[in-house]
Every structure is written in C-alpha cells, then in structure tokens.
Short mmCIF file of N, CA, C and O in Angstrom, two decimals:
data_model
loop_
_atom_site.label_atom_id
_atom_site.label_comp_id
_atom_site.label_asym_id
_atom_site.label_seq_id
_atom_site.Cartn_x
_atom_site.Cartn_y
_atom_site.Cartn_z
N MET D 1 -13.91 26.01 16.14
CA MET D 1 -13.82 24.67 16.68
C MET D 1 -13.78 24.76 18.20
O MET D 1 -13.21 25.69 18.76
N ARG D 2 -14.38 23.78 18.86
CA ARG D 2 -14.36 23.73 20.32
C ARG D 2 -12.92 23.55 20.82
O ARG D 2 -12.12 22.86 20.21
N LEU D 3 -12.61 24.16 21.94
CA LEU D 3 -11.27 24.10 22.52
C LEU D 3 -10.85 22.67 22.82
O LEU D 3 -9.74 22.26 22.47
N ASP D 4 -11.71 21.87 23.45
CA ASP D 4 -11.31 20.50 23.80
C ASP D 4 -11.03 19.67 22.54
O ASP D 4 -10.07 18.89 22.51
N LYS D 5 -11.80 19.87 21.49
CA LYS D 5 -11.56 19.14 20.25
C LYS D 5 -10.26 19.60 19.60
O LYS D 5 -9.48 18.79 19.09
N TYR D 6 -9.99 20.90 19.64
CA TYR D 6 -8.75 21.41 19.07
C TYR D 6 -7.53 20.82 19.78
O TYR D 6 -6.56 20.40 19.14
N LEU D 7 -7.58 20.76 21.11
CA LEU D 7 -6.47 20.21 21.87
C LEU D 7 -6.21 18.75 21.49
O LEU D 7 -5.06 18.32 21.41
N LYS D 8 -7.26 18.01 21.24
CA LYS D 8 -7.13 16.61 20.85
C LYS D 8 -6.64 16.47 19.41
O LYS D 8 -5.70 15.74 19.13
N VAL D 9 -7.25 17.19 18.48
CA VAL D 9 -6.88 17.09 17.06
C VAL D 9 -5.43 17.54 16.85
O VAL D 9 -4.69 16.92 16.09
N SER D 10 -5.00 18.59 17.55
CA SER D 10 -3.63 19.09 17.42
C SER D 10 -2.64 18.22 18.19
O SER D 10 -1.44 18.40 18.07
N ARG D 11 -3.16 17.31 19.00
CA ARG D 11 -2.38 16.38 19.82
C ARG D 11 -1.53 17.08 20.87
O ARG D 11 -0.50 16.56 21.29
N ILE D 12 -1.94 18.27 21.29
CA ILE D 12 -1.30 18.89 22.46
C ILE D 12 -1.67 18.06 23.68
O ILE D 12 -0.84 17.80 24.54
N ILE D 13 -2.94 17.65 23.74
CA ILE D 13 -3.41 16.70 24.75
C ILE D 13 -3.94 15.50 23.97
O ILE D 13 -4.72 15.67 23.03
N LYS D 14 -3.55 14.31 24.36
CA LYS D 14 -3.82 13.12 23.55
C LYS D 14 -5.28 12.68 23.51
O LYS D 14 -5.74 12.15 22.52
N ARG D 15 -6.02 12.86 24.62
CA ARG D 15 -7.41 12.40 24.65
C ARG D 15 -8.36 13.56 24.92
O ARG D 15 -8.07 14.44 25.72
N ARG D 16 -9.51 13.55 24.25
CA ARG D 16 -10.47 14.63 24.38
C ARG D 16 -11.05 14.71 25.79
O ARG D 16 -11.30 15.81 26.28
N THR D 17 -11.25 13.59 26.45
CA THR D 17 -11.79 13.63 27.82
C THR D 17 -10.80 14.30 28.76
O THR D 17 -11.20 15.07 29.65
N VAL D 18 -9.50 14.06 28.57
CA VAL D 18 -8.48 14.72 29.40
C VAL D 18 -8.45 16.21 29.08
O VAL D 18 -8.33 17.05 29.99
N ALA D 19 -8.60 16.57 27.81
CA ALA D 19 -8.65 17.97 27.41
C ALA D 19 -9.85 18.67 28.04
O ALA D 19 -9.75 19.79 28.55
N LYS D 20 -11.00 18.00 28.05
CA LYS D 20 -12.22 18.58 28.65
C LYS D 20 -12.03 18.78 30.15
O LYS D 20 -12.39 19.82 30.69
N GLU D 21 -11.43 17.80 30.82
CA GLU D 21 -11.19 17.93 32.26
C GLU D 21 -10.23 19.07 32.56
O GLU D 21 -10.43 19.81 33.53
N ALA D 22 -9.20 19.24 31.75
CA ALA D 22 -8.25 20.34 31.95
C ALA D 22 -8.94 21.70 31.77
O ALA D 22 -8.73 22.61 32.56
N CYS D 23 -9.79 21.79 30.75
CA CYS D 23 -10.51 23.04 30.50
C CYS D 23 -11.49 23.34 31.63
O CYS D 23 -11.51 24.46 32.16
N ASP D 24 -12.29 22.36 31.99
CA ASP D 24 -13.29 22.56 33.03
C ASP D 24 -12.67 22.77 34.40
O ASP D 24 -13.29 23.34 35.29
N GLY D 25 -11.42 22.33 34.59
CA GLY D 25 -10.71 22.54 35.84
C GLY D 25 -10.02 23.89 35.92
O GLY D 25 -9.34 24.18 36.90
N GLY D 26 -10.18 24.73 34.90
CA GLY D 26 -9.61 26.07 34.92
C GLY D 26 -8.12 26.11 34.62
O GLY D 26 -7.46 27.11 34.91
N ARG D 27 -7.58 25.06 34.01
CA ARG D 27 -6.14 25.02 33.74
C ARG D 27 -5.78 25.50 32.34
O ARG D 27 -4.61 25.51 31.98
N VAL D 28 -6.77 25.89 31.55
CA VAL D 28 -6.52 26.35 30.18
C VAL D 28 -7.06 27.77 30.02
O VAL D 28 -8.20 28.05 30.39
N THR D 29 -6.23 28.65 29.47
CA THR D 29 -6.69 30.01 29.16
C THR D 29 -6.53 30.24 27.67
O THR D 29 -5.63 29.69 27.03
N VAL D 30 -7.42 31.05 27.12
CA VAL D 30 -7.34 31.46 25.72
C VAL D 30 -7.35 32.98 25.71
O VAL D 30 -8.27 33.60 26.26
N ASN D 31 -6.30 33.57 25.16
CA ASN D 31 -6.15 35.02 25.12
C ASN D 31 -6.26 35.64 26.52
O ASN D 31 -6.86 36.69 26.71
N GLY D 32 -5.69 34.97 27.51
CA GLY D 32 -5.63 35.51 28.87
C GLY D 32 -6.85 35.27 29.73
O GLY D 32 -6.89 35.68 30.88
N LYS D 33 -7.88 34.61 29.20
CA LYS D 33 -9.11 34.35 29.96
C LYS D 33 -9.30 32.86 30.13
O LYS D 33 -9.08 32.09 29.20
N VAL D 34 -9.73 32.44 31.33
CA VAL D 34 -10.00 31.02 31.58
C VAL D 34 -11.08 30.57 30.60
O VAL D 34 -12.10 31.24 30.43
N ALA D 35 -10.83 29.44 29.95
CA ALA D 35 -11.74 28.96 28.90
C ALA D 35 -12.31 27.59 29.25
O ALA D 35 -11.60 26.72 29.72
N LYS D 36 -13.58 27.43 29.02
CA LYS D 36 -14.24 26.13 29.19
C LYS D 36 -14.03 25.30 27.93
O LYS D 36 -13.63 25.80 26.88
N ALA D 37 -14.36 24.01 28.02
CA ALA D 37 -14.15 23.08 26.91
C ALA D 37 -14.89 23.49 25.65
O ALA D 37 -14.42 23.25 24.54
N GLY D 38 -16.04 24.11 25.78
CA GLY D 38 -16.86 24.48 24.63
C GLY D 38 -16.50 25.82 24.00
O GLY D 38 -17.12 26.24 23.02
N ALA D 39 -15.49 26.50 24.52
CA ALA D 39 -15.09 27.80 23.97
C ALA D 39 -14.60 27.61 22.54
O ALA D 39 -13.92 26.64 22.22
N GLU D 40 -14.97 28.54 21.68
CA GLU D 40 -14.54 28.49 20.29
C GLU D 40 -13.14 29.09 20.15
O GLU D 40 -12.85 30.13 20.72
N VAL D 41 -12.27 28.40 19.39
CA VAL D 41 -10.93 28.92 19.13
C VAL D 41 -10.79 29.17 17.63
O VAL D 41 -11.47 28.56 16.82
N LYS D 42 -9.90 30.11 17.30
CA LYS D 42 -9.66 30.45 15.90
C LYS D 42 -8.18 30.74 15.71
O LYS D 42 -7.42 30.84 16.68
N GLU D 43 -7.75 30.87 14.48
CA GLU D 43 -6.36 31.16 14.18
C GLU D 43 -5.95 32.47 14.84
O GLU D 43 -6.72 33.43 14.85
N GLY D 44 -4.76 32.50 15.41
CA GLY D 44 -4.24 33.69 16.07
C GLY D 44 -4.45 33.71 17.57
O GLY D 44 -3.80 34.48 18.27
N ASP D 45 -5.35 32.88 18.10
CA ASP D 45 -5.57 32.81 19.55
C ASP D 45 -4.32 32.26 20.22
O ASP D 45 -3.60 31.46 19.65
N VAL D 46 -4.08 32.71 21.47
CA VAL D 46 -2.96 32.22 22.27
C VAL D 46 -3.52 31.43 23.43
O VAL D 46 -4.34 31.94 24.19
N MET D 47 -3.09 30.16 23.55
CA MET D 47 -3.55 29.28 24.64
C MET D 47 -2.42 29.12 25.64
O MET D 47 -1.26 29.06 25.27
N GLU D 48 -2.81 29.02 26.91
CA GLU D 48 -1.85 28.67 27.95
C GLU D 48 -2.44 27.51 28.73
O GLU D 48 -3.59 27.56 29.15
N ILE D 49 -1.65 26.45 28.89
CA ILE D 49 -2.11 25.25 29.58
C ILE D 49 -1.17 25.00 30.74
O ILE D 49 0.05 24.96 30.57
N ARG D 50 -1.75 24.83 31.94
CA ARG D 50 -0.97 24.55 33.14
C ARG D 50 -1.10 23.08 33.52
O ARG D 50 -2.19 22.59 33.71
N PHE D 51 0.05 22.41 33.60
CA PHE D 51 0.12 21.02 34.03
C PHE D 51 0.85 21.02 35.37
O PHE D 51 2.07 20.93 35.40
N GLY D 52 0.12 21.18 36.48
CA GLY D 52 0.77 21.31 37.78
C GLY D 52 1.52 22.63 37.82
O GLY D 52 0.96 23.69 37.58
N ASN D 53 2.83 22.58 38.07
CA ASN D 53 3.62 23.82 38.08
C ASN D 53 4.30 24.07 36.73
O ASN D 53 5.10 24.98 36.60
N ARG D 54 3.99 23.25 35.72
CA ARG D 54 4.56 23.40 34.39
C ARG D 54 3.56 24.13 33.49
O ARG D 54 2.36 23.96 33.64
N VAL D 55 4.09 24.93 32.57
CA VAL D 55 3.23 25.74 31.71
C VAL D 55 3.64 25.58 30.26
O VAL D 55 4.83 25.49 29.94
N GLY D 56 2.64 25.56 29.38
CA GLY D 56 2.87 25.58 27.94
C GLY D 56 2.03 26.68 27.32
O GLY D 56 0.85 26.80 27.63
N ARG D 57 2.65 27.52 26.47
CA ARG D 57 1.92 28.58 25.76
C ARG D 57 2.05 28.32 24.26
O ARG D 57 3.15 28.09 23.76
N TYR D 58 0.91 28.37 23.57
CA TYR D 58 0.87 28.04 22.15
C TYR D 58 0.01 29.06 21.40
O TYR D 58 -1.01 29.50 21.90
N GLN D 59 0.41 29.38 20.18
CA GLN D 59 -0.41 30.22 19.31
C GLN D 59 -1.03 29.32 18.25
O GLN D 59 -0.32 28.53 17.61
N ILE D 60 -2.33 29.43 18.07
CA ILE D 60 -3.03 28.62 17.08
C ILE D 60 -2.74 29.19 15.70
O ILE D 60 -2.98 30.37 15.44
N THR D 61 -2.20 28.34 14.82
CA THR D 61 -1.88 28.79 13.46
C THR D 61 -2.84 28.22 12.42
O THR D 61 -2.91 28.74 11.31
N ASP D 62 -3.55 27.14 12.78
CA ASP D 62 -4.46 26.51 11.82
C ASP D 62 -5.54 25.76 12.59
O ASP D 62 -5.27 25.20 13.65
N VAL D 63 -6.75 25.76 12.07
CA VAL D 63 -7.86 25.03 12.67
C VAL D 63 -8.43 24.11 11.60
O VAL D 63 -8.96 24.57 10.60
N LYS D 64 -8.27 22.79 11.82
CA LYS D 64 -8.78 21.79 10.88
C LYS D 64 -9.53 20.74 11.68
O LYS D 64 -9.14 20.40 12.79
N GLU D 65 -10.58 20.20 11.09
CA GLU D 65 -11.37 19.16 11.75
C GLU D 65 -10.62 17.83 11.81
O GLU D 65 -10.72 17.10 12.79
N VAL D 66 -9.90 17.52 10.75
CA VAL D 66 -9.18 16.26 10.66
C VAL D 66 -7.76 16.56 10.20
O VAL D 66 -7.55 17.34 9.27
N VAL D 67 -6.79 15.92 10.87
CA VAL D 67 -5.40 16.12 10.48
C VAL D 67 -4.63 14.83 10.77
O VAL D 67 -4.92 14.12 11.73
N ARG D 68 -3.67 14.53 9.92
CA ARG D 68 -2.83 13.34 10.13
C ARG D 68 -1.87 13.60 11.29
O ARG D 68 -1.48 14.73 11.53
N LYS D 69 -1.50 12.55 11.97
CA LYS D 69 -0.64 12.65 13.15
C LYS D 69 0.64 13.43 12.85
O LYS D 69 1.05 14.29 13.63
N GLU D 70 1.26 13.14 11.73
CA GLU D 70 2.54 13.79 11.41
C GLU D 70 2.39 15.28 11.08
O GLU D 70 3.36 16.03 11.11
N ASN D 71 1.18 15.73 10.77
CA ASN D 71 0.94 17.14 10.45
C ASN D 71 0.33 17.91 11.61
O ASN D 71 0.09 19.11 11.49
N ALA D 72 0.08 17.26 12.73
CA ALA D 72 -0.60 17.91 13.86
C ALA D 72 0.20 19.08 14.42
O ALA D 72 -0.37 20.09 14.80
N ALA D 73 1.52 18.98 14.45
CA ALA D 73 2.35 20.04 15.02
C ALA D 73 2.29 21.33 14.20
O ALA D 73 2.66 22.39 14.71
N GLU D 74 1.81 21.25 12.97
CA GLU D 74 1.68 22.45 12.13
C GLU D 74 0.48 23.29 12.52
O GLU D 74 0.31 24.40 12.01
N MET D 75 -0.38 22.79 13.40
CA MET D 75 -1.59 23.51 13.79
C MET D 75 -1.34 24.58 14.85
O MET D 75 -2.20 25.39 15.13
N TYR D 76 -0.14 24.59 15.44
CA TYR D 76 0.17 25.56 16.49
C TYR D 76 1.65 25.89 16.47
O TYR D 76 2.46 25.18 15.89
N ARG D 77 1.99 27.02 17.13
CA ARG D 77 3.38 27.43 17.27
C ARG D 77 3.66 27.51 18.77
O ARG D 77 2.88 28.11 19.51
N VAL D 78 4.73 26.90 19.21
CA VAL D 78 5.10 26.92 20.63
C VAL D 78 5.69 28.28 20.95
O VAL D 78 6.68 28.69 20.35
N LEU D 79 5.08 28.99 21.91
CA LEU D 79 5.61 30.26 22.36
C LEU D 79 6.52 30.08 23.58
O LEU D 79 7.55 30.73 23.69
N GLU D 80 6.11 29.18 24.48
CA GLU D 80 6.88 28.91 25.69
C GLU D 80 6.44 27.54 26.18
O GLU D 80 5.26 27.22 26.15
N GLU D 81 7.41 26.72 26.61
CA GLU D 81 7.03 25.39 27.03
C GLU D 81 8.08 24.84 27.99
O GLU D 81 9.28 24.93 27.75
N ASP D 82 7.62 24.27 29.07
CA ASP D 82 8.49 23.58 30.01
C ASP D 82 9.05 22.33 29.34
O ASP D 82 8.32 21.65 28.61
N PRO D 83 10.33 21.99 29.52
CA PRO D 83 10.90 20.80 28.87
C PRO D 83 10.12 19.52 29.16
O PRO D 83 10.00 18.65 28.30
N ALA D 84 9.58 19.37 30.37
CA ALA D 84 8.83 18.17 30.72
C ALA D 84 7.52 18.11 29.92
O ALA D 84 7.08 17.03 29.52
N VAL D 85 6.91 19.25 29.67
CA VAL D 85 5.68 19.29 28.87
C VAL D 85 6.00 18.89 27.43
O VAL D 85 5.26 18.14 26.80
N ALA D 86 7.10 19.38 26.90
CA ALA D 86 7.51 19.04 25.53
C ALA D 86 7.74 17.54 25.40
O ALA D 86 7.36 16.94 24.40
N ALA D 87 8.35 16.93 26.40
CA ALA D 87 8.60 15.49 26.37
C ALA D 87 7.30 14.70 26.40
O ALA D 87 7.15 13.71 25.68
N GLU D 88 6.32 15.14 27.19
CA GLU D 88 5.02 14.45 27.26
C GLU D 88 4.25 14.58 25.95
O GLU D 88 3.59 13.66 25.52
N ARG D 89 4.34 15.76 25.34
CA ARG D 89 3.63 16.03 24.09
C ARG D 89 4.22 15.23 22.94
O ARG D 89 3.55 14.90 21.99
N GLY D 90 5.50 14.91 23.07
CA GLY D 90 6.14 14.10 22.02
C GLY D 90 6.93 14.98 21.16
O GLY D 90 7.38 14.91 20.16
#
C-alpha cells in the first residue's frame, strides 16, 4: 500500500493530502530512509514522522485497504510518541 494512503487509512494523519505533503516534504521516514508518498509499506516497517520538533515512531502491524475508525489503531504499534502528537492523533 502507498505510504500516504496508509497514513490516512490508519488515521495517524487525518487527510491524505496532508499525508502526501508530509511525505513529499521529507518529514516521514520508513526504515530509516526518507520516503515519498508513493513508497510501498508492508507489515513490520518502522515509520518516523516529524511534526516540527515533535516526533512519532510507529511499527506497521497490519495493512488493510479499508478499516473502521474504531479499528484503525490496530494497524500500528506506537514505539515512541511526543504527548502533543498523541493528543492530535486522538
């Protein structure tokens, strides 16, 4: 699945256009490498997203095309997250 779509479906980032801008701006890494919006992600990958000086690190545990809002958090495991990022994510 494309990285920008995964970020939206998992609800780490609420809108796909915002996810694409974050990826294309070099603020998202997958497995330690800067990733563009079209990069393919799979189970086991580790993402790091920088929101200004705040950082969130997540491990992908599941990749699904469609998921209900209440099940979205099951698609990833939080490895490290700034409290402000957690509050924004919900």
